[in-house]
Amino acid sequence: MTWFKIDDGAYTHPKMIKAGNAAVGLWLRCGAYAAQHLTEGRVPAVVAGMLGTGPQVARLVKAGLWHESGHACPRCPPVSDGYLMHDFLVYNPSRASVEDSRRRESDRKQRGRDRRRSGARPSPDAPRTGTDPDPDADGNTPDSDPDSGDSAGEGGVSHRDGAGVSRSSRPGPSRAVSGGGSRESADRRGPAPAALCALPADWEPDDALLAWAMAAGHMQRLGLDGLDHATAKWRTHRAAGPKRTPEQWRLDWQQWITRERPDAPPAGRHLRAVPPARLSRADQHAAALQAALDEMNSASRKDGTA
């Protein structure tokens, strides 16, 4: 069994809002299809047509959630037929990884059956009967880091489960540690020091940074076009600056966006600001999302009557 992983902040992502609920439903169904059939994010055109409509596919491509044949995204592999889900392999395992995990799990079970037939006692290193195997052996047990942001599933032990064996018969999704070995051994070694680099000319904020801008209110304050303009201005000012690590560039961009003030209302589509009131942060966030959805629905109705 494989899982299609979704970040828990996906519902606030500008790409999701731009695509609309119907198209996001198609994105979700095709993501589950890709995970089940190990297509590594590739969606055949016949499957997209069976699960959705042409306008929904066009919305996903326009929003950047899907790529067509001949796309120029440097982070995604080419696709010759149908469509490709953007950044699918960033959050989901590859076909080779899943098949390797299944093969190792099958071998482990076969060794257990052979021991039972021969009446041999399990070795001290083998898992005891009735206990869970090594959580990193099959790649299906949740990681211990619940704040990794790599999936929409719960990390570690579910709040519904006690300290014993989980009552759920379906293992939760996880993200394997690259390079093999357990997460514990990787943490013991510590992260490798990041190398300094110049700011790439095509640098763009990733999904996590866009979600941060939305949650912090900068997306509502600047608008989508205003955020793009501020990013382009930041790249221009930092192009000739000293080298930094990728994480330092991300922090510097966040500081720049926090200080950025629009000179004039940005042209084109933008999110209406939440009127000042005695609202909690969650209520303000929900109101901003509703305003964005109302504006896009209004624009869609105008396009339909045009």
mmCIF file of C-alpha atoms in Angstrom:
data_model
loop_
_atom_site.group_PDB
_atom_site.id
_atom_site.type_symbol
_atom_site.label_atom_id
_atom_site.label_comp_id
_atom_site.label_asym_id
_atom_site.label_seq_id
_atom_site.Cartn_x
_atom_site.Cartn_y
_atom_site.Cartn_z
ATOM 1 C CA MET A 1 0.000 0.000 0.000
ATOM 2 C CA THR A 2 1.287 3.455 -0.915
ATOM 3 C CA TRP A 3 0.137 6.906 0.145
ATOM 4 C CA PHE A 4 -0.317 10.196 -1.700
ATOM 5 C CA LYS A 5 1.091 12.835 0.651
ATOM 6 C CA ILE A 6 -0.380 16.327 0.984
ATOM 7 C CA ASP A 7 1.115 19.118 3.047
ATOM 8 C CA ASP A 8 -1.167 20.250 5.891
ATOM 9 C CA GLY A 9 -0.936 23.842 4.609
ATOM 10 C CA ALA A 10 -2.010 22.966 1.058
ATOM 11 C CA TYR A 11 -5.500 24.403 1.525
ATOM 12 C CA THR A 12 -4.036 27.927 1.864
ATOM 13 C CA HIS A 13 -1.572 27.637 -1.013
ATOM 14 C CA PRO A 14 -2.058 30.245 -3.793
ATOM 15 C CA LYS A 15 -1.849 27.544 -6.455
ATOM 16 C CA MET A 16 -4.713 25.635 -4.832
ATOM 17 C CA ILE A 17 -6.803 28.790 -4.535
ATOM 18 C CA LYS A 18 -6.077 29.729 -8.140
ATOM 19 C CA ALA A 19 -7.018 26.274 -9.435
ATOM 20 C CA GLY A 20 -10.352 26.149 -7.592
ATOM 21 C CA ASN A 21 -12.077 23.366 -5.686
ATOM 22 C CA ALA A 22 -13.177 21.308 -8.698
ATOM 23 C CA ALA A 23 -9.701 21.218 -10.242
ATOM 24 C CA VAL A 24 -8.101 20.460 -6.864
ATOM 25 C CA GLY A 25 -10.464 17.488 -6.580
ATOM 26 C CA LEU A 26 -9.090 16.192 -9.886
ATOM 27 C CA TRP A 27 -5.522 16.849 -8.639
ATOM 28 C CA LEU A 28 -6.210 14.796 -5.503
ATOM 29 C CA ARG A 29 -7.787 11.855 -7.338
ATOM 30 C CA CYS A 30 -4.978 11.708 -9.893
ATOM 31 C CA GLY A 31 -2.412 11.945 -7.080
ATOM 32 C CA ALA A 32 -3.925 8.857 -5.485
ATOM 33 C CA TYR A 33 -3.878 7.141 -8.896
ATOM 34 C CA ALA A 34 -0.184 7.987 -9.360
ATOM 35 C CA ALA A 35 0.686 6.690 -5.882
ATOM 36 C CA GLN A 36 -1.248 3.441 -6.368
ATOM 37 C CA HIS A 37 0.200 2.659 -9.801
ATOM 38 C CA LEU A 38 3.721 3.991 -9.041
ATOM 39 C CA THR A 39 3.743 6.393 -12.004
ATOM 40 C CA GLU A 40 5.966 8.902 -10.134
ATOM 41 C CA GLY A 41 3.454 11.698 -10.730
ATOM 42 C CA ARG A 42 2.660 10.984 -14.378
ATOM 43 C CA VAL A 43 -1.039 11.123 -15.270
ATOM 44 C CA PRO A 44 -2.037 9.677 -18.667
ATOM 45 C CA ALA A 45 -4.349 11.896 -20.686
ATOM 46 C CA VAL A 46 -7.011 9.173 -20.748
ATOM 47 C CA VAL A 47 -6.997 9.010 -16.928
ATOM 48 C CA ALA A 48 -7.243 12.795 -16.606
ATOM 49 C CA GLY A 49 -10.190 12.768 -19.029
ATOM 50 C CA MET A 50 -11.876 9.918 -17.164
ATOM 51 C CA LEU A 51 -11.579 11.555 -13.718
ATOM 52 C CA GLY A 52 -12.063 15.207 -14.679
ATOM 53 C CA THR A 53 -12.871 17.699 -17.413
ATOM 54 C CA GLY A 54 -10.820 19.688 -19.901
ATOM 55 C CA PRO A 55 -11.319 23.033 -18.087
ATOM 56 C CA GLN A 56 -10.212 21.457 -14.798
ATOM 57 C CA VAL A 57 -7.038 20.121 -16.422
ATOM 58 C CA ALA A 58 -6.377 23.544 -17.940
ATOM 59 C CA ARG A 59 -6.746 25.170 -14.513
ATOM 60 C CA LEU A 60 -4.217 22.770 -12.959
ATOM 61 C CA VAL A 61 -1.708 23.481 -15.737
ATOM 62 C CA LYS A 62 -2.259 27.250 -15.511
ATOM 63 C CA ALA A 63 -1.863 27.196 -11.714
ATOM 64 C CA GLY A 64 1.409 25.265 -11.968
ATOM 65 C CA LEU A 65 0.147 22.136 -10.220
ATOM 66 C CA TRP A 66 0.510 20.067 -13.406
ATOM 67 C CA HIS A 67 2.959 20.170 -16.310
ATOM 68 C CA GLU A 68 2.256 19.377 -19.952
ATOM 69 C CA SER A 69 4.553 17.736 -22.478
ATOM 70 C CA GLY A 70 7.563 19.916 -23.229
ATOM 71 C CA HIS A 71 7.420 21.857 -19.950
ATOM 72 C CA ALA A 72 10.449 23.873 -18.788
ATOM 73 C CA CYS A 73 10.302 23.298 -15.006
ATOM 74 C CA PRO A 74 13.887 22.524 -13.867
ATOM 75 C CA ARG A 75 12.673 20.674 -10.747
ATOM 76 C CA CYS A 76 10.549 18.080 -12.565
ATOM 77 C CA PRO A 77 11.432 15.326 -15.073
ATOM 78 C CA PRO A 78 10.160 15.533 -18.670
ATOM 79 C CA VAL A 79 6.825 14.057 -19.684
ATOM 80 C CA SER A 80 6.068 12.817 -23.185
ATOM 81 C CA ASP A 81 2.423 11.828 -22.826
ATOM 82 C CA GLY A 82 -0.329 13.211 -20.640
ATOM 83 C CA TYR A 83 0.606 15.316 -17.613
ATOM 84 C CA LEU A 84 3.067 15.421 -14.710
ATOM 85 C CA MET A 85 2.268 16.489 -11.142
ATOM 86 C CA HIS A 86 4.668 19.249 -10.041
ATOM 87 C CA ASP A 87 7.156 18.209 -7.308
ATOM 88 C CA PHE A 88 5.530 14.777 -6.898
ATOM 89 C CA LEU A 89 8.829 13.061 -6.054
ATOM 90 C CA VAL A 90 9.709 15.734 -3.483
ATOM 91 C CA TYR A 91 6.968 14.473 -1.164
ATOM 92 C CA ASN A 92 6.356 10.944 -2.467
ATOM 93 C CA PRO A 93 8.711 7.962 -2.876
ATOM 94 C CA SER A 94 9.936 6.824 -6.268
ATOM 95 C CA ARG A 95 8.816 3.580 -7.913
ATOM 96 C CA ALA A 96 12.218 1.985 -7.255
ATOM 97 C CA SER A 97 12.053 2.923 -3.553
ATOM 98 C CA VAL A 98 8.573 1.427 -3.099
ATOM 99 C CA GLU A 99 9.468 -1.758 -4.958
ATOM 100 C CA ASP A 100 12.657 -2.137 -2.909
ATOM 101 C CA SER A 101 10.705 -1.687 0.347
ATOM 102 C CA ARG A 102 8.147 -4.259 -0.728
ATOM 103 C CA ARG A 103 10.871 -6.715 -1.691
ATOM 104 C CA ARG A 104 12.647 -6.332 1.660
ATOM 105 C CA GLU A 105 9.357 -6.745 3.535
ATOM 106 C CA SER A 106 8.549 -9.871 1.526
ATOM 107 C CA ASP A 107 11.998 -11.309 2.283
ATOM 108 C CA ARG A 108 11.568 -10.538 5.980
ATOM 109 C CA LYS A 109 8.230 -12.358 6.104
ATOM 110 C CA GLN A 110 9.653 -15.302 4.165
ATOM 111 C CA ARG A 111 12.514 -15.658 6.660
ATOM 112 C CA GLY A 112 9.962 -15.693 9.472
ATOM 113 C CA ARG A 113 7.956 -18.426 7.775
ATOM 114 C CA ASP A 114 11.128 -20.460 7.197
ATOM 115 C CA ARG A 115 12.074 -20.168 10.888
ATOM 116 C CA ARG A 116 8.629 -21.336 11.982
ATOM 117 C CA ARG A 117 8.777 -24.342 9.663
ATOM 118 C CA SER A 118 12.238 -25.357 10.881
ATOM 119 C CA GLY A 119 11.455 -24.682 14.548
ATOM 120 C CA ALA A 120 14.556 -22.475 14.851
ATOM 121 C CA ARG A 121 14.621 -19.727 17.430
ATOM 122 C CA PRO A 122 14.817 -16.174 16.073
ATOM 123 C CA SER A 123 18.165 -14.464 16.240
ATOM 124 C CA PRO A 124 18.687 -11.780 18.923
ATOM 125 C CA ASP A 125 18.613 -9.087 16.227
ATOM 126 C CA ALA A 126 15.353 -10.291 14.683
ATOM 127 C CA PRO A 127 12.082 -8.620 15.764
ATOM 128 C CA ARG A 128 10.089 -10.658 18.264
ATOM 129 C CA THR A 129 6.744 -12.132 17.287
ATOM 130 C CA GLY A 130 3.894 -9.707 17.916
ATOM 131 C CA THR A 131 6.042 -6.586 17.798
ATOM 132 C CA ASP A 132 6.469 -4.064 15.033
ATOM 133 C CA PRO A 133 9.530 -4.443 12.768
ATOM 134 C CA ASP A 134 12.198 -1.817 12.367
ATOM 135 C CA PRO A 135 10.280 1.360 11.442
ATOM 136 C CA ASP A 136 12.809 2.137 8.721
ATOM 137 C CA ALA A 137 12.770 -1.375 7.247
ATOM 138 C CA ASP A 138 9.641 -1.037 5.106
ATOM 139 C CA GLY A 139 9.321 2.735 4.744
ATOM 140 C CA ASN A 140 5.663 2.686 5.835
ATOM 141 C CA THR A 141 5.881 3.692 9.515
ATOM 142 C CA PRO A 142 5.485 7.410 10.356
ATOM 143 C CA ASP A 143 8.620 9.382 11.076
ATOM 144 C CA SER A 144 9.238 10.666 14.577
ATOM 145 C CA ASP A 145 9.224 14.300 13.436
ATOM 146 C CA PRO A 146 5.617 15.540 13.377
ATOM 147 C CA ASP A 147 6.604 19.012 12.146
ATOM 148 C CA SER A 148 8.517 17.989 9.052
ATOM 149 C CA GLY A 149 5.761 19.362 6.815
ATOM 150 C CA ASP A 150 6.340 16.644 4.219
ATOM 151 C CA SER A 151 2.909 15.046 4.437
ATOM 152 C CA ALA A 152 -0.593 15.576 5.681
ATOM 153 C CA GLY A 153 -0.467 12.520 7.951
ATOM 154 C CA GLU A 154 0.191 12.551 11.662
ATOM 155 C CA GLY A 155 3.781 12.003 12.756
ATOM 156 C CA GLY A 156 4.776 9.596 15.518
ATOM 157 C CA VAL A 157 2.086 7.918 17.625
ATOM 158 C CA SER A 158 -1.483 8.939 16.922
ATOM 159 C CA HIS A 159 -3.320 10.734 19.721
ATOM 160 C CA ARG A 160 -5.921 7.959 19.516
ATOM 161 C CA ASP A 161 -3.375 5.271 20.321
ATOM 162 C CA GLY A 162 -1.747 4.397 23.605
ATOM 163 C CA ALA A 163 1.833 3.422 24.255
ATOM 164 C CA GLY A 164 1.260 -0.075 22.878
ATOM 165 C CA VAL A 165 0.694 -1.303 19.339
ATOM 166 C CA SER A 166 -1.439 0.998 17.183
ATOM 167 C CA ARG A 167 -5.029 -0.077 16.671
ATOM 168 C CA SER A 168 -4.923 1.023 13.049
ATOM 169 C CA SER A 169 -4.332 -1.765 10.517
ATOM 170 C CA ARG A 170 -3.116 0.738 7.893
ATOM 171 C CA PRO A 171 0.368 2.124 8.373
ATOM 172 C CA GLY A 172 0.744 5.880 8.115
ATOM 173 C CA PRO A 173 2.731 7.634 5.373
ATOM 174 C CA SER A 174 6.358 8.502 5.949
ATOM 175 C CA ARG A 175 9.327 9.973 4.152
ATOM 176 C CA ALA A 176 12.411 7.810 3.922
ATOM 177 C CA VAL A 177 15.806 9.163 4.879
ATOM 178 C CA SER A 178 17.812 9.623 1.686
ATOM 179 C CA GLY A 179 20.934 7.534 1.381
ATOM 180 C CA GLY A 180 19.558 4.604 3.400
ATOM 181 C CA GLY A 181 19.864 3.911 7.121
ATOM 182 C CA SER A 182 17.558 4.920 9.932
ATOM 183 C CA ARG A 183 16.580 8.422 10.898
ATOM 184 C CA GLU A 184 18.245 7.891 14.268
ATOM 185 C CA SER A 185 21.607 7.118 12.670
ATOM 186 C CA ALA A 186 21.219 10.071 10.294
ATOM 187 C CA ASP A 187 20.478 12.412 13.195
ATOM 188 C CA ARG A 188 23.502 11.063 15.077
ATOM 189 C CA ARG A 189 25.774 12.021 12.213
ATOM 190 C CA GLY A 190 24.286 15.510 12.074
ATOM 191 C CA PRO A 191 23.485 17.580 8.973
ATOM 192 C CA ALA A 192 26.249 18.405 6.530
ATOM 193 C CA PRO A 193 27.251 22.072 6.497
ATOM 194 C CA ALA A 194 25.504 23.990 3.713
ATOM 195 C CA ALA A 195 27.727 25.525 1.038
ATOM 196 C CA LEU A 196 27.643 29.238 0.249
ATOM 197 C CA CYS A 197 26.222 30.148 -3.134
ATOM 198 C CA ALA A 198 25.230 33.194 -5.157
ATOM 199 C CA LEU A 199 21.545 34.005 -5.482
ATOM 200 C CA PRO A 200 20.198 32.126 -8.555
ATOM 201 C CA ALA A 201 18.836 34.449 -11.224
ATOM 202 C CA ASP A 202 15.604 32.433 -11.413
ATOM 203 C CA TRP A 203 15.107 32.087 -7.643
ATOM 204 C CA GLU A 204 11.438 31.851 -6.656
ATOM 205 C CA PRO A 205 9.809 31.224 -3.256
ATOM 206 C CA ASP A 206 8.865 27.585 -2.827
ATOM 207 C CA ASP A 207 5.563 26.224 -1.533
ATOM 208 C CA ALA A 208 6.629 26.505 2.108
ATOM 209 C CA LEU A 209 7.578 30.183 1.746
ATOM 210 C CA LEU A 210 4.323 30.986 -0.067
ATOM 211 C CA ALA A 211 2.376 29.277 2.714
ATOM 212 C CA TRP A 212 4.323 31.373 5.238
ATOM 213 C CA ALA A 213 3.466 34.567 3.317
ATOM 214 C CA MET A 214 -0.205 33.593 3.340
ATOM 215 C CA ALA A 215 -0.273 32.697 7.048
ATOM 216 C CA ALA A 216 1.591 35.885 8.032
ATOM 217 C CA GLY A 217 -0.812 38.100 6.057
ATOM 218 C CA HIS A 218 1.743 39.326 3.513
ATOM 219 C CA MET A 219 -0.143 37.692 0.620
ATOM 220 C CA GLN A 220 -3.286 39.628 1.538
ATOM 221 C CA ARG A 221 -1.348 42.850 2.109
ATOM 222 C CA LEU A 222 0.696 42.808 -1.105
ATOM 223 C CA GLY A 223 -1.485 40.704 -3.383
ATOM 224 C CA LEU A 224 -0.198 37.985 -5.694
ATOM 225 C CA ASP A 225 1.193 40.431 -8.260
ATOM 226 C CA GLY A 226 2.663 42.603 -5.516
ATOM 227 C CA LEU A 227 4.449 39.600 -4.022
ATOM 228 C CA ASP A 228 5.922 38.742 -7.430
ATOM 229 C CA HIS A 229 7.044 42.351 -7.883
ATOM 230 C CA ALA A 230 8.657 42.431 -4.432
ATOM 231 C CA THR A 231 10.487 39.165 -5.155
ATOM 232 C CA ALA A 232 11.829 40.496 -8.458
ATOM 233 C CA LYS A 233 13.013 43.688 -6.731
ATOM 234 C CA TRP A 234 14.702 41.602 -4.014
ATOM 235 C CA ARG A 235 16.535 39.506 -6.619
ATOM 236 C CA THR A 236 17.793 42.665 -8.312
ATOM 237 C CA HIS A 237 19.126 44.151 -5.053
ATOM 238 C CA ARG A 238 20.753 40.913 -3.912
ATOM 239 C CA ALA A 239 22.215 39.767 -7.260
ATOM 240 C CA ALA A 240 25.618 41.362 -6.635
ATOM 241 C CA GLY A 241 25.656 40.705 -2.895
ATOM 242 C CA PRO A 242 27.843 38.250 -0.980
ATOM 243 C CA LYS A 243 27.237 34.522 -1.163
ATOM 244 C CA ARG A 244 24.997 32.878 1.401
ATOM 245 C CA THR A 245 23.593 29.464 2.184
ATOM 246 C CA PRO A 246 20.207 28.543 0.671
ATOM 247 C CA GLU A 247 18.582 28.842 4.104
ATOM 248 C CA GLN A 248 20.067 32.323 4.586
ATOM 249 C CA TRP A 249 18.622 33.395 1.228
ATOM 250 C CA ARG A 250 15.197 32.163 2.359
ATOM 251 C CA LEU A 251 15.397 34.085 5.641
ATOM 252 C CA ASP A 252 16.575 37.220 3.838
ATOM 253 C CA TRP A 253 13.600 37.003 1.456
ATOM 254 C CA GLN A 254 11.211 36.680 4.390
ATOM 255 C CA GLN A 255 12.702 39.774 6.030
ATOM 256 C CA TRP A 256 12.428 41.697 2.761
ATOM 257 C CA ILE A 257 8.766 40.736 2.262
ATOM 258 C CA THR A 258 7.991 41.672 5.872
ATOM 259 C CA ARG A 259 9.379 45.192 5.297
ATOM 260 C CA GLU A 260 7.916 45.602 1.789
ATOM 261 C CA ARG A 261 5.161 48.187 1.395
ATOM 262 C CA PRO A 262 3.221 48.503 -1.882
ATOM 263 C CA ASP A 263 3.558 51.899 -3.582
ATOM 264 C CA ALA A 264 0.139 51.498 -5.157
ATOM 265 C CA PRO A 265 -2.561 48.845 -5.310
ATOM 266 C CA PRO A 266 -1.119 46.046 -7.494
ATOM 267 C CA ALA A 267 -2.682 45.657 -10.925
ATOM 268 C CA GLY A 268 -4.557 42.494 -11.782
ATOM 269 C CA ARG A 269 -5.904 39.966 -9.344
ATOM 270 C CA HIS A 270 -5.216 40.406 -5.656
ATOM 271 C CA LEU A 271 -6.609 39.362 -2.313
ATOM 272 C CA ARG A 272 -8.805 41.808 -0.432
ATOM 273 C CA ALA A 273 -7.456 42.690 3.008
ATOM 274 C CA VAL A 274 -9.417 41.654 6.071
ATOM 275 C CA PRO A 275 -11.045 44.756 7.661
ATOM 276 C CA PRO A 276 -9.598 45.543 11.086
ATOM 277 C CA ALA A 277 -11.797 44.038 13.771
ATOM 278 C CA ARG A 278 -11.567 42.044 16.947
ATOM 279 C CA LEU A 279 -10.900 38.799 15.121
ATOM 280 C CA SER A 280 -8.524 36.040 16.029
ATOM 281 C CA ARG A 281 -5.661 35.187 13.669
ATOM 282 C CA ALA A 282 -7.522 32.063 12.527
ATOM 283 C CA ASP A 283 -10.688 34.102 11.802
ATOM 284 C CA GLN A 284 -8.681 36.670 9.840
ATOM 285 C CA HIS A 285 -7.015 33.909 7.860
ATOM 286 C CA ALA A 286 -10.356 32.269 7.063
ATOM 287 C CA ALA A 287 -11.873 35.621 6.046
ATOM 288 C CA ALA A 288 -8.982 36.332 3.675
ATOM 289 C CA LEU A 289 -9.360 32.905 2.053
ATOM 290 C CA GLN A 290 -13.097 33.435 1.638
ATOM 291 C CA ALA A 291 -12.495 36.836 0.047
ATOM 292 C CA ALA A 292 -10.054 35.271 -2.413
ATOM 293 C CA LEU A 293 -12.503 32.515 -3.320
ATOM 294 C CA ASP A 294 -15.355 35.018 -3.788
ATOM 295 C CA GLU A 295 -13.196 37.133 -6.080
ATOM 296 C CA MET A 296 -12.124 34.145 -8.211
ATOM 297 C CA ASN A 297 -15.678 32.786 -8.417
ATOM 298 C CA SER A 298 -16.849 36.208 -9.575
ATOM 299 C CA ALA A 299 -14.141 36.294 -12.227
ATOM 300 C CA SER A 300 -15.085 32.784 -13.372
ATOM 301 C CA ARG A 301 -18.726 33.791 -13.753
ATOM 302 C CA LYS A 302 -17.707 36.810 -15.837
ATOM 303 C CA ASP A 303 -15.527 34.593 -18.042
ATOM 304 C CA GLY A 304 -18.427 32.181 -18.515
ATOM 305 C CA THR A 305 -20.815 34.924 -19.623
ATOM 306 C CA ALA A 306 -18.278 36.647 -21.847
#
